[in-house]
Amino acid sequence: MTGGVGGAAWLRVPVGEDAGRWATRVGCRHVLLVVHNVTSATRLLDVLPLFDGDLRVQLSATCTGSSPFLAGVPELLARAGLPVLPWEQAKATPFDLVVSASYGGELGSLQGRLAVLSHGVGYNKRLATPDTGHRTPDTGHPSPAPSAPVFGMSPDWLLQDGRPLAAATVLSHPEQLDRLRSACPEAAPTAVLAGDPCHDRILAALPQRDRFRRALGVGPGRRLIVVSSTWAPRSLFGGAWEPEADDLLPWLLSRLSTELPADEYRTVAVLHPNIWYGHGPGQVRAWLDNARRAGLDAIPPLDGWRQALIAADCVLGDHSSVTYYAASIGVPVLLGAFPQQDLDPHSPVAALGRTAPRLVRRGSLRAQIDRVVAEHDPGRYKELAEQTSSAPGESAALLRHLFYGLMDLPEPAAHPALLDPLPLPPYLPDRRTAPVRVLTGGIDARPPQVCVVRYAAAGGEPAPDVVRCDSAHTVVDEETRETGRLGVADVVVRYAAEDDPRLGPPAVWTAEALDRHPYCGLAAYVDGPDRCVVRTREGDLVRLSAAAAADGRADLCDPAAYASALYAWLVSGRSLAAAVPVLTVRTGATAHRVTVEPLASAPLSPAPLSSGPLPSGPLSSGAP
């Protein structure tokens, strides 16, 4: 048969009626990877390297089409570069091994020995009983009753005609086996304890924490806050986990910018793929728009979330596997949502919900974060961490042994079983295109120093209890959406390479910016991670460069903070010459030694420097 159902053409290579005529490598064992959605596919990508280097194995993939969350699957399969069989052809084709990371679809119709992995940290969530005619658990009611079965642990998914669906049910810890024996004793003989490859990749990358932090622009003295959410209405992002309670998410997103000083905290969001692909990446970005313009970055659903967990100082999460993985490696967690009724009460994830502190709307977000970080005991979740895997670091060897045993094929003797290391993410410093309110104080001439606290104003002005300072001004990115604010900005900033031909050299752009914005007192061209060129209204052109750390690495504080410090210095009535050669800029508890290097002077239309309305009192910004 060469035609497919619904117009999808059946493959002729590497499988098909006449594949032997067209294939180059023949006689291979054939392995089918079954994808339900992007979420389950990420676990299959974890184990894909276990077949690398073996000329005796041919991999293929298929999608059951049973999940409501099918968006993103074609792109992911294309990225994997494997032959993709239409589902009807997959059911009609014999395989030596079938690997799935979820139940759902007609898995029992596939021809081959089936191994089923968990796509999260074990099996924890309750879902309504699936339609056994199509076996599509992802369509379960989002608010199951407390008596609903635990997904992956009950006969509804594990058995077909009273017999185990899988030849191997892969578990990561004996506590899962105990629950399996209780919930579905018929499937217990198929259980195989083989660790957790996702957890093992995280453990192997822990020594890279500092590099992951720098990739996100987090230097010494700064805290990385990760907002994590699973999908469904009772998740943190869903906002409906407590009946008749107000949605916590809008409050949380606004307080991230109005309470957390930009130079003392870095914020990123890690959202479940079902949020991204269920609602659409464009819609998710639109929902997060205010927070994104204020500096929040949303980590892509496939790459970088594990690195962000390793780099984190605190995770604001819910009942997701991501939150549990964070706790398992010793990261402090605050639970913004935790619907215990959606979980197996005997699962480790449910135990985390009974143990971890809760995020509440009352009081200060910053105070809650600082408290949980300061009071955190790294061994607090030790017992729960031990239940993540009974064989930490060994899942590659255990899983390859299982897979090859099911194929009745000796394992490759030439190389060990290995998982891919987590890659170093690209450099992603935070960027605020919303207007930034800058509070300054502590100005001292011996030696020259300025204290700077910056808050993005996308969600409104900083909270009243943190605005006390000696002076204040507003900085606006030239690429802001709020173009009307450029006309009243005290400082205008641009981020670009020094040799960007669209903008010209920094000296040219700064002159043009001051000419375009006659009420602006200083223009700053940020052309590196630790430096910028600024021009004052009087025409002074100055290079500001932060001294490197003792190890030679660049200071990762946003150079726009140095421009604000110099602006505050000048509007206080002090001269530029008095700031040369070094101005110390303090952000929280961190001191940045900034070289002040005059480059040239080119008189422009003079206008007095002025700052915004000045709240009274000392600058208030504690150390993180």
Coordinates of C-alpha atoms in Angstrom, one line a residue:
M1 CA 0.0 0.0 0.0
T2 CA 1.5 3.3 -1.1
G3 CA -1.3 5.7 -0.2
G4 CA -2.0 7.1 3.2
V5 CA -5.1 8.2 5.1
G6 CA -6.1 11.8 4.9
G7 CA -3.7 12.5 2.0
A8 CA -0.5 11.6 3.9
A9 CA 1.8 9.6 1.7
W10 CA 3.2 6.4 3.1
L11 CA 7.0 6.2 3.2
R12 CA 8.8 3.8 1.0
V13 CA 12.2 4.3 2.7
P14 CA 13.4 3.1 5.2
V15 CA 10.2 1.0 5.7
G16 CA 7.5 0.1 3.2
E17 CA 6.5 -2.7 0.9
D18 CA 9.6 -2.3 -1.3
A19 CA 12.0 -0.6 1.1
G20 CA 14.6 -3.3 0.5
R21 CA 14.9 -2.1 -3.0
W22 CA 15.6 1.6 -2.1
A23 CA 17.3 1.5 1.3
T24 CA 21.1 1.8 1.5
R25 CA 21.5 0.1 4.9
V26 CA 19.4 -3.1 5.0
G27 CA 18.9 -5.7 7.7
C28 CA 18.7 -3.0 10.5
R29 CA 16.6 -3.3 13.6
H30 CA 13.7 -0.9 13.3
V31 CA 12.9 1.4 16.2
L32 CA 9.7 3.6 16.3
L33 CA 9.5 6.6 18.5
V34 CA 5.9 7.5 19.2
V35 CA 5.2 11.2 19.7
H36 CA 1.9 12.4 21.2
N37 CA 2.8 16.1 21.6
V38 CA 5.8 18.3 22.1
T39 CA 5.8 17.5 25.9
S40 CA 6.3 13.8 25.4
A41 CA 8.7 14.3 22.5
T42 CA 11.2 16.1 24.8
R43 CA 11.7 12.9 26.8
L44 CA 12.2 10.9 23.6
L45 CA 14.8 13.5 22.5
D46 CA 16.5 12.8 25.9
V47 CA 17.0 9.1 25.0
L48 CA 17.7 9.5 21.3
P49 CA 21.5 9.5 21.7
L50 CA 21.3 6.0 23.2
F51 CA 21.1 4.7 19.7
D52 CA 23.9 6.9 18.3
G53 CA 26.8 5.3 16.5
D54 CA 25.0 1.9 15.9
L55 CA 24.9 1.1 12.2
R56 CA 22.5 -1.8 13.0
V57 CA 19.6 0.4 14.1
Q58 CA 17.2 2.5 12.0
L59 CA 15.1 5.0 13.8
S60 CA 11.7 6.3 12.7
A61 CA 9.0 8.4 14.3
T62 CA 5.3 8.8 14.2
C63 CA 2.6 10.9 15.8
T64 CA -0.6 9.3 17.2
G65 CA -2.7 12.4 16.5
S66 CA -4.6 11.7 19.7
S67 CA -3.4 14.7 21.8
P68 CA -5.2 18.1 21.7
F69 CA -1.8 19.6 21.6
L70 CA -0.5 18.8 18.2
A71 CA 0.9 22.2 17.3
G72 CA 4.7 22.3 17.1
V73 CA 5.0 18.5 16.5
P74 CA 5.8 18.7 12.8
E75 CA 8.5 21.3 13.4
L76 CA 10.0 19.2 16.2
L77 CA 10.0 16.0 14.1
A78 CA 11.6 17.9 11.3
R79 CA 14.3 19.2 13.7
A80 CA 15.0 15.6 14.8
G81 CA 15.6 14.7 11.2
L82 CA 14.1 11.2 11.4
P83 CA 11.7 9.6 8.8
V84 CA 8.1 10.3 9.9
L85 CA 5.5 7.7 9.2
P86 CA 1.8 8.5 9.0
W87 CA 0.0 6.9 11.9
E88 CA -1.9 4.4 9.8
Q89 CA 1.4 3.2 8.2
A90 CA 3.0 3.0 11.6
K91 CA 0.2 0.7 12.8
A92 CA 0.6 -1.5 9.7
T93 CA 4.4 -1.8 10.0
P94 CA 6.3 -4.3 12.2
F95 CA 9.0 -2.9 14.4
D96 CA 11.6 -4.4 16.7
L97 CA 11.0 -1.8 19.3
V98 CA 8.4 0.9 20.0
V99 CA 9.3 3.7 22.5
S100 CA 6.6 6.1 23.8
A101 CA 6.8 8.7 26.5
S102 CA 3.1 8.9 27.1
Y103 CA -0.1 6.8 26.9
G104 CA -2.6 7.9 24.4
G105 CA -3.7 6.9 20.9
E106 CA -4.0 3.3 19.8
L107 CA -0.7 2.1 21.2
G108 CA -2.0 -1.4 21.3
S109 CA -2.4 -1.4 17.5
L110 CA 1.4 -1.0 17.0
Q111 CA 3.4 -4.1 16.0
G112 CA 6.5 -4.3 18.2
R113 CA 7.6 -4.6 21.8
L114 CA 6.5 -1.4 23.5
A115 CA 8.5 0.5 26.2
V116 CA 6.7 3.4 27.9
L117 CA 8.6 6.1 29.7
S118 CA 7.3 8.9 31.9
H119 CA 7.6 12.4 30.3
G120 CA 7.7 14.1 33.7
V121 CA 9.1 13.3 37.1
G122 CA 7.2 10.0 37.5
Y123 CA 3.4 9.6 37.5
N124 CA 1.6 12.1 39.8
K125 CA -1.4 13.7 38.2
R126 CA -5.0 12.6 38.2
L127 CA -6.9 12.7 34.9
A128 CA -10.4 11.7 34.1
T129 CA -10.9 8.2 32.7
P130 CA -9.9 8.1 29.0
D131 CA -12.1 7.0 26.2
T132 CA -10.8 3.5 25.9
G133 CA -11.9 3.3 22.3
H134 CA -9.3 5.8 21.3
R135 CA -7.1 5.9 24.4
T136 CA -6.7 9.7 24.5
P137 CA -5.9 10.6 28.1
D138 CA -4.9 14.1 27.1
T139 CA -8.6 14.9 26.5
G140 CA -9.4 14.2 30.2
H141 CA -11.4 16.8 32.0
P142 CA -9.1 19.5 33.4
S143 CA -10.6 19.3 36.8
P144 CA -10.8 15.6 37.8
A145 CA -12.5 14.4 40.9
P146 CA -10.2 13.3 43.8
S147 CA -11.2 9.7 42.9
A148 CA -10.0 10.0 39.3
P149 CA -7.2 7.6 38.3
V150 CA -3.6 8.6 38.3
F151 CA -2.4 9.0 34.8
G152 CA 0.0 6.1 33.9
M153 CA -0.8 4.2 37.1
S154 CA -4.3 2.7 36.5
P155 CA -5.7 -0.1 34.3
D156 CA -7.4 2.6 32.2
W157 CA -4.1 3.2 30.5
L158 CA -1.9 0.2 31.4
L159 CA -4.1 -2.6 30.2
Q160 CA -5.8 -3.7 27.0
D161 CA -8.2 -6.6 27.1
G162 CA -7.0 -7.3 30.6
R163 CA -3.3 -7.6 29.6
P164 CA -0.4 -5.2 30.0
L165 CA -0.2 -2.8 27.0
A166 CA 3.6 -2.4 27.3
A167 CA 6.4 -4.9 27.4
A168 CA 8.3 -2.5 29.7
T169 CA 6.8 0.2 32.0
V170 CA 9.8 2.3 32.8
L171 CA 9.9 3.8 36.3
S172 CA 12.5 5.9 38.0
H173 CA 12.1 4.9 41.7
P174 CA 10.7 2.0 43.7
E175 CA 8.1 4.3 45.3
Q176 CA 6.5 4.4 41.8
L177 CA 6.6 0.6 41.7
D178 CA 4.8 0.4 45.1
R179 CA 2.0 2.6 43.7
L180 CA 1.8 0.7 40.5
R181 CA 1.4 -2.6 42.4
S182 CA -1.4 -1.1 44.4
A183 CA -3.2 0.6 41.4
C184 CA -2.6 -2.0 38.7
P185 CA -1.0 -5.3 39.9
E186 CA -1.4 -6.8 36.4
A187 CA 1.1 -4.4 35.0
A188 CA 3.6 -4.6 37.8
P189 CA 5.6 -7.5 36.2
T190 CA 6.4 -5.2 33.3
A191 CA 8.0 -2.5 35.5
V192 CA 11.6 -1.7 35.0
L193 CA 13.6 0.7 37.2
A194 CA 15.8 2.7 34.9
G195 CA 16.3 6.1 36.4
D196 CA 15.4 9.5 34.9
P197 CA 17.4 10.7 31.9
C198 CA 16.1 14.3 32.3
H199 CA 17.2 14.4 35.9
D200 CA 20.6 12.9 35.0
R201 CA 21.2 15.5 32.4
I202 CA 20.5 18.2 35.0
L203 CA 22.8 16.5 37.5
A204 CA 25.6 16.3 35.0
A205 CA 25.3 20.0 34.2
L206 CA 25.3 21.3 37.8
P207 CA 29.0 22.3 37.6
Q208 CA 28.0 24.6 34.7
R209 CA 25.8 26.7 37.0
D210 CA 27.9 29.9 36.8
R211 CA 28.1 29.7 33.0
F212 CA 24.4 29.3 32.7
R213 CA 23.9 32.3 35.0
R214 CA 26.2 34.4 32.9
A215 CA 24.4 33.3 29.7
L216 CA 21.3 34.9 31.2
G217 CA 23.2 38.0 32.2
V218 CA 23.3 37.2 35.9
G219 CA 26.4 38.4 37.6
P220 CA 27.5 38.4 41.2
G221 CA 25.1 40.1 43.6
R222 CA 22.1 39.4 41.4
R223 CA 19.3 36.8 41.9
L224 CA 17.7 34.8 39.1
I225 CA 14.0 34.3 39.7
V226 CA 12.3 31.6 37.6
V227 CA 8.5 31.6 37.2
S228 CA 7.4 28.1 36.3
S229 CA 3.9 26.8 35.4
T230 CA 2.4 23.6 34.1
W231 CA -0.8 23.7 32.0
A232 CA -4.5 23.5 32.8
P233 CA -6.8 26.0 34.6
R234 CA -5.5 25.2 38.1
S235 CA -1.9 25.9 37.3
L236 CA -0.1 29.1 38.2
F237 CA -0.5 30.4 34.7
G238 CA -4.2 29.2 34.6
G239 CA -5.0 31.2 37.7
A240 CA -8.0 29.1 38.8
W241 CA -6.6 26.7 41.3
E242 CA -8.6 28.0 44.3
P243 CA -12.4 28.3 43.9
E244 CA -13.6 31.9 44.0
A245 CA -10.0 33.2 44.5
D246 CA -8.6 36.0 42.5
D247 CA -6.2 35.2 39.7
L248 CA -2.7 35.5 41.1
L249 CA -0.9 35.8 37.8
P250 CA -1.6 39.5 36.9
W251 CA -0.5 40.6 40.4
L252 CA 2.6 38.4 40.2
L253 CA 3.7 39.7 36.7
S254 CA 3.2 43.3 37.7
R255 CA 5.1 43.0 41.0
L256 CA 8.1 41.4 39.3
S257 CA 8.9 44.7 37.8
T258 CA 7.6 47.2 40.3
E259 CA 9.1 45.5 43.4
L260 CA 12.3 43.8 42.1
P261 CA 15.1 46.2 41.2
A262 CA 16.3 45.6 37.7
D263 CA 20.0 45.3 38.6
E264 CA 19.5 43.1 41.6
Y265 CA 17.0 40.5 40.1
R266 CA 16.7 38.8 36.8
T267 CA 13.4 37.2 35.9
V268 CA 12.5 34.4 33.4
A269 CA 9.5 32.3 32.7
V270 CA 9.4 28.5 32.1
L271 CA 6.0 27.5 30.8
H272 CA 4.7 24.1 29.9
P273 CA 4.7 23.3 26.2
N274 CA 1.0 22.7 26.3
I275 CA 0.6 26.4 27.2
W276 CA 2.8 27.5 24.3
Y277 CA 1.3 25.2 21.7
G278 CA -2.2 25.0 23.0
H279 CA -2.8 28.8 23.0
G280 CA -0.1 29.7 20.4
P281 CA 3.4 31.2 20.9
G282 CA 2.2 34.6 19.7
Q283 CA -0.7 34.7 22.1
V284 CA 1.5 33.7 25.0
R285 CA 4.0 36.4 24.2
A286 CA 1.1 38.9 23.9
W287 CA -0.2 37.8 27.4
L288 CA 3.3 38.4 28.8
D289 CA 3.9 41.6 26.9
N290 CA 4.0 44.0 29.8
A291 CA 6.3 41.8 31.8
R292 CA 8.5 41.1 28.7
R293 CA 8.9 44.8 28.1
A294 CA 9.9 45.2 31.7
G295 CA 12.7 42.6 31.5
L296 CA 11.0 39.2 31.8
D297 CA 12.3 36.6 29.3
A298 CA 10.2 33.6 28.4
I299 CA 12.5 30.5 27.9
P300 CA 11.6 28.6 24.8
P301 CA 9.6 25.4 25.5
L302 CA 12.3 23.0 24.2
D303 CA 15.6 24.5 25.0
G304 CA 17.1 26.2 28.0
W305 CA 14.6 25.4 30.8
R306 CA 16.8 22.9 32.6
Q307 CA 19.7 25.4 32.4
A308 CA 17.5 28.1 33.9
L309 CA 16.6 25.8 36.8
I310 CA 20.3 25.1 37.5
A311 CA 21.0 28.8 37.4
A312 CA 18.0 29.8 39.5
D313 CA 18.1 31.4 43.0
C314 CA 14.4 30.8 43.5
V315 CA 11.5 29.2 41.6
L316 CA 8.0 30.5 41.8
G317 CA 6.1 27.5 40.6
D318 CA 3.2 25.0 41.0
H319 CA 2.6 21.3 40.9
S320 CA 4.7 20.8 37.7
S321 CA 7.6 18.5 37.3
V322 CA 9.8 21.6 36.6
T323 CA 9.1 22.8 40.2
Y324 CA 9.9 19.4 41.6
Y325 CA 13.2 19.1 39.6
A326 CA 14.2 22.5 41.0
A327 CA 13.5 21.4 44.6
S328 CA 15.4 18.2 43.9
I329 CA 18.6 20.1 43.1
G330 CA 18.3 22.3 46.2
V331 CA 16.7 25.4 44.6
P332 CA 14.3 27.3 47.0
V333 CA 10.7 27.2 45.7
L334 CA 7.6 29.2 46.4
L335 CA 4.3 27.7 45.3
G336 CA 2.0 30.1 43.6
A337 CA -0.6 27.3 42.9
F338 CA -0.8 23.8 44.1
P339 CA -4.1 21.9 43.6
Q340 CA -3.6 18.9 45.8
Q341 CA -6.9 17.4 44.5
D342 CA -5.3 16.9 41.1
L343 CA -2.5 14.8 42.4
D344 CA -2.0 11.3 43.8
P345 CA -1.7 12.1 47.5
H346 CA 1.0 9.3 47.8
S347 CA 3.2 10.9 45.1
P348 CA 6.4 12.8 45.9
V349 CA 5.1 15.9 44.0
A350 CA 2.1 16.0 46.4
A351 CA 4.5 15.7 49.3
L352 CA 6.3 18.8 48.0
G353 CA 3.1 20.7 48.1
R354 CA 2.7 19.8 51.7
T355 CA 6.2 20.9 52.5
A356 CA 7.1 24.0 50.4
P357 CA 6.1 27.6 51.4
R358 CA 3.3 29.3 49.6
L359 CA 3.4 32.6 47.6
V360 CA 0.6 34.9 48.8
R361 CA -0.7 38.2 47.5
R362 CA -0.6 39.8 50.9
G363 CA 2.5 41.8 51.6
S364 CA 5.6 42.3 49.5
L365 CA 6.7 39.8 46.7
R366 CA 10.3 40.8 47.2
A367 CA 10.1 40.2 50.9
Q368 CA 8.7 36.7 50.3
I369 CA 11.4 35.8 47.8
D370 CA 14.2 37.2 50.0
R371 CA 12.8 35.3 53.0
V372 CA 12.6 31.9 51.3
V373 CA 16.1 32.3 49.9
A374 CA 17.6 33.4 53.2
E375 CA 15.9 30.7 55.2
H376 CA 16.4 27.9 52.7
D377 CA 18.2 24.8 53.9
P378 CA 19.8 23.1 51.0
G379 CA 18.9 19.7 52.5
R380 CA 15.3 20.7 53.0
Y381 CA 14.0 18.5 50.2
K382 CA 16.7 15.8 50.4
E383 CA 14.2 13.0 51.0
L384 CA 12.1 14.1 48.0
A385 CA 15.2 14.5 45.9
E386 CA 16.1 10.9 46.5
Q387 CA 12.7 9.8 45.2
T388 CA 13.4 11.5 41.8
S389 CA 15.6 8.6 40.8
S390 CA 16.9 5.4 42.5
A391 CA 19.8 5.3 40.0
P392 CA 21.1 8.9 39.6
G393 CA 23.5 9.1 36.7
E394 CA 22.8 5.6 35.5
S395 CA 19.7 6.0 33.3
A396 CA 21.6 5.9 30.1
A397 CA 23.1 2.5 30.8
L398 CA 19.9 1.1 32.2
L399 CA 17.7 2.3 29.4
R400 CA 20.1 1.2 26.6
H401 CA 20.3 -2.2 28.3
L402 CA 16.5 -2.4 28.3
F403 CA 16.0 -1.2 24.7
Y404 CA 18.6 -3.6 23.3
G405 CA 17.2 -6.4 25.3
L406 CA 13.7 -5.8 23.9
M407 CA 15.2 -5.8 20.4
D408 CA 17.2 -9.0 21.2
L409 CA 20.3 -7.2 20.0
P410 CA 23.7 -7.1 21.8
E411 CA 24.6 -3.6 23.0
P412 CA 27.4 -1.8 21.2
A413 CA 30.7 -2.9 22.7
A414 CA 32.7 0.0 21.3
H415 CA 31.2 2.9 23.3
P416 CA 29.3 3.4 26.5
A417 CA 25.7 4.6 26.7
L418 CA 25.7 8.4 27.0
L419 CA 23.2 11.2 27.1
D420 CA 23.8 14.6 25.5
P421 CA 25.1 17.2 27.8
L422 CA 23.0 20.3 28.3
P423 CA 24.3 22.9 25.9
L424 CA 25.5 26.3 26.9
P425 CA 22.6 28.7 25.9
P426 CA 23.2 31.8 23.8
Y427 CA 23.9 35.0 25.7
L428 CA 20.5 36.5 26.7
P429 CA 20.8 39.5 28.9
D430 CA 17.6 41.1 30.0
R431 CA 16.4 44.2 28.1
R432 CA 13.8 46.7 29.2
T433 CA 12.0 48.6 26.4
A434 CA 9.4 49.9 28.9
P435 CA 10.4 53.3 30.5
V436 CA 12.7 52.8 33.5
R437 CA 12.4 54.8 36.7
V438 CA 15.8 55.4 38.2
L439 CA 16.3 56.3 41.8
T440 CA 19.6 57.6 42.9
G441 CA 21.3 58.6 46.1
G442 CA 24.4 58.1 48.2
I443 CA 26.4 60.5 46.0
D444 CA 29.8 61.0 47.4
A445 CA 32.9 62.8 45.9
R446 CA 35.5 61.0 48.0
P447 CA 35.8 58.7 46.2
P448 CA 33.2 59.4 43.5
Q449 CA 30.2 57.1 43.9
V450 CA 26.5 56.9 43.1
C451 CA 23.9 54.4 44.3
V452 CA 21.4 53.4 41.6
V453 CA 18.1 51.5 41.9
R454 CA 16.1 50.9 38.7
Y455 CA 12.5 49.7 38.2
A456 CA 10.9 49.1 34.9
A457 CA 7.6 51.1 34.8
A458 CA 5.5 48.8 32.5
G459 CA 3.3 47.8 35.4
G460 CA 3.2 51.3 37.0
E461 CA 5.4 53.2 39.4
P462 CA 7.5 51.4 42.0
A463 CA 5.7 50.5 45.2
P464 CA 5.6 53.5 47.7
D465 CA 7.7 51.8 50.2
V466 CA 10.7 51.6 47.9
V467 CA 10.7 55.0 46.2
R468 CA 12.6 57.0 48.8
C469 CA 15.7 58.5 47.4
D470 CA 17.6 61.7 46.8
S471 CA 16.7 62.2 43.1
A472 CA 14.9 60.3 40.3
H473 CA 14.9 60.4 36.6
T474 CA 13.4 58.4 33.7
V475 CA 15.3 56.4 31.1
V476 CA 13.6 55.3 27.8
D477 CA 15.0 52.8 25.3
E478 CA 14.8 54.3 21.8
E479 CA 13.1 51.2 20.6
T480 CA 10.2 51.6 23.1
R481 CA 6.7 51.0 22.1
E482 CA 5.8 54.1 24.2
T483 CA 7.3 56.5 21.8
G484 CA 5.6 59.5 23.4
R485 CA 7.8 59.0 26.5
L486 CA 10.9 59.7 24.5
G487 CA 10.0 63.3 24.4
V488 CA 10.1 63.6 28.2
A489 CA 12.9 61.2 28.9
D490 CA 15.9 62.4 30.9
V491 CA 18.1 59.7 29.4
V492 CA 17.6 58.0 26.0
V493 CA 19.4 54.7 25.5
R494 CA 20.2 52.6 22.4
Y495 CA 21.6 49.0 22.3
A496 CA 23.7 48.2 19.2
A497 CA 27.1 47.2 18.1
E498 CA 29.7 49.9 17.9
D499 CA 30.0 49.4 14.1
D500 CA 26.3 49.0 13.3
P501 CA 26.1 50.7 9.9
R502 CA 22.4 51.6 10.4
L503 CA 23.2 53.9 13.3
G504 CA 26.7 55.1 12.7
P505 CA 29.4 55.3 15.4
P506 CA 28.2 56.0 19.0
A507 CA 29.5 59.5 18.7
V508 CA 27.1 60.2 15.8
W509 CA 24.1 58.5 17.2
T510 CA 24.4 60.3 20.6
A511 CA 24.6 63.6 18.9
E512 CA 21.5 62.8 16.7
A513 CA 19.6 61.5 19.7
L514 CA 20.1 64.8 21.7
D515 CA 19.1 66.7 18.6
R516 CA 15.9 64.7 18.2
H517 CA 15.0 64.9 21.8
P518 CA 15.7 68.4 23.1
Y519 CA 14.5 67.8 26.6
C520 CA 16.8 64.8 27.1
G521 CA 19.8 65.5 29.2
L522 CA 22.0 62.5 28.2
A523 CA 22.1 59.9 25.4
A524 CA 23.7 56.5 26.0
Y525 CA 24.8 54.1 23.3
V526 CA 25.4 50.6 24.8
D527 CA 27.8 48.8 22.5
G528 CA 28.9 46.0 24.8
P529 CA 28.0 43.9 27.8
D530 CA 30.0 46.2 30.1
R531 CA 30.4 49.5 28.4
C532 CA 28.6 52.4 26.7
V533 CA 29.3 55.8 25.2
V534 CA 27.3 58.8 26.5
R535 CA 27.0 62.3 25.4
T536 CA 25.8 65.1 27.7
R537 CA 23.7 68.1 26.7
E538 CA 26.9 70.2 27.0
G539 CA 28.5 68.0 24.2
D540 CA 30.9 66.0 26.4
L541 CA 31.4 62.5 24.9
V542 CA 32.4 59.9 27.4
R543 CA 33.2 56.2 27.4
L544 CA 32.0 54.3 30.5
S545 CA 33.6 50.9 31.0
A546 CA 33.1 48.6 34.0
A547 CA 36.2 47.0 35.4
A548 CA 36.4 43.2 34.9
A549 CA 36.1 40.9 37.8
A550 CA 39.1 39.4 39.5
D551 CA 38.9 36.4 37.1
G552 CA 38.9 38.7 34.1
R553 CA 35.2 38.2 33.2
A554 CA 33.2 41.2 32.1
D555 CA 30.9 42.9 34.6
L556 CA 27.3 42.0 33.5
C557 CA 25.5 44.9 35.0
D558 CA 23.4 46.7 32.3
P559 CA 25.7 49.6 31.2
A560 CA 22.6 51.9 31.1
A561 CA 22.9 51.9 34.9
Y562 CA 26.3 53.5 34.6
A563 CA 24.8 56.2 32.3
S564 CA 22.2 56.9 34.9
A565 CA 24.8 57.2 37.6
L566 CA 26.7 59.7 35.6
Y567 CA 23.5 61.6 34.8
A568 CA 22.7 61.8 38.6
W569 CA 26.2 62.9 39.3
L570 CA 26.0 65.8 36.8
V571 CA 22.5 67.0 37.9
S572 CA 23.7 67.1 41.5
G573 CA 25.9 70.0 40.4
R574 CA 29.2 68.1 40.2
S575 CA 31.5 68.3 37.2
L576 CA 32.4 65.6 34.8
A577 CA 36.0 66.1 35.6
A578 CA 35.3 65.2 39.2
A579 CA 34.1 61.8 38.2
V580 CA 37.3 61.0 36.2
P581 CA 38.9 58.5 36.1
V582 CA 36.7 56.1 38.1
L583 CA 33.1 56.4 39.3
T584 CA 31.8 53.7 41.7
V585 CA 28.3 52.7 40.8
R586 CA 26.4 50.7 43.5
T587 CA 23.5 48.5 42.7
G588 CA 22.2 46.8 45.8
A589 CA 25.2 45.3 47.6
T590 CA 27.4 45.2 44.5
A591 CA 30.0 47.9 43.6
H592 CA 30.9 48.4 40.0
R593 CA 34.2 50.3 39.3
V594 CA 33.4 52.3 36.1
T595 CA 36.2 54.0 34.2
V596 CA 35.1 57.4 33.0
E597 CA 37.1 58.3 29.9
P598 CA 36.3 61.6 28.1
L599 CA 36.5 61.1 24.3
A600 CA 35.7 64.4 22.7
S601 CA 33.7 67.6 23.1
A602 CA 31.3 68.9 20.5
P603 CA 29.1 71.8 21.7
L604 CA 25.4 71.3 21.1
S605 CA 22.4 73.5 21.8
P606 CA 22.8 74.1 25.6
A607 CA 20.0 73.2 27.9
P608 CA 20.1 72.8 31.7
L609 CA 20.1 69.3 33.0
S610 CA 17.1 68.5 35.2
S611 CA 15.8 65.4 36.9
G612 CA 12.2 64.3 37.5
P613 CA 10.2 65.0 40.7
L614 CA 12.4 64.1 43.6
P615 CA 11.0 62.0 46.5
S616 CA 12.7 62.8 49.7
G617 CA 14.5 60.5 52.1
P618 CA 17.5 58.1 51.8
L619 CA 17.8 55.6 48.9
S620 CA 16.2 52.4 49.9
S621 CA 17.5 49.2 48.3
G622 CA 18.7 46.3 50.4
A623 CA 21.2 43.7 49.4
P624 CA 19.6 40.6 47.9

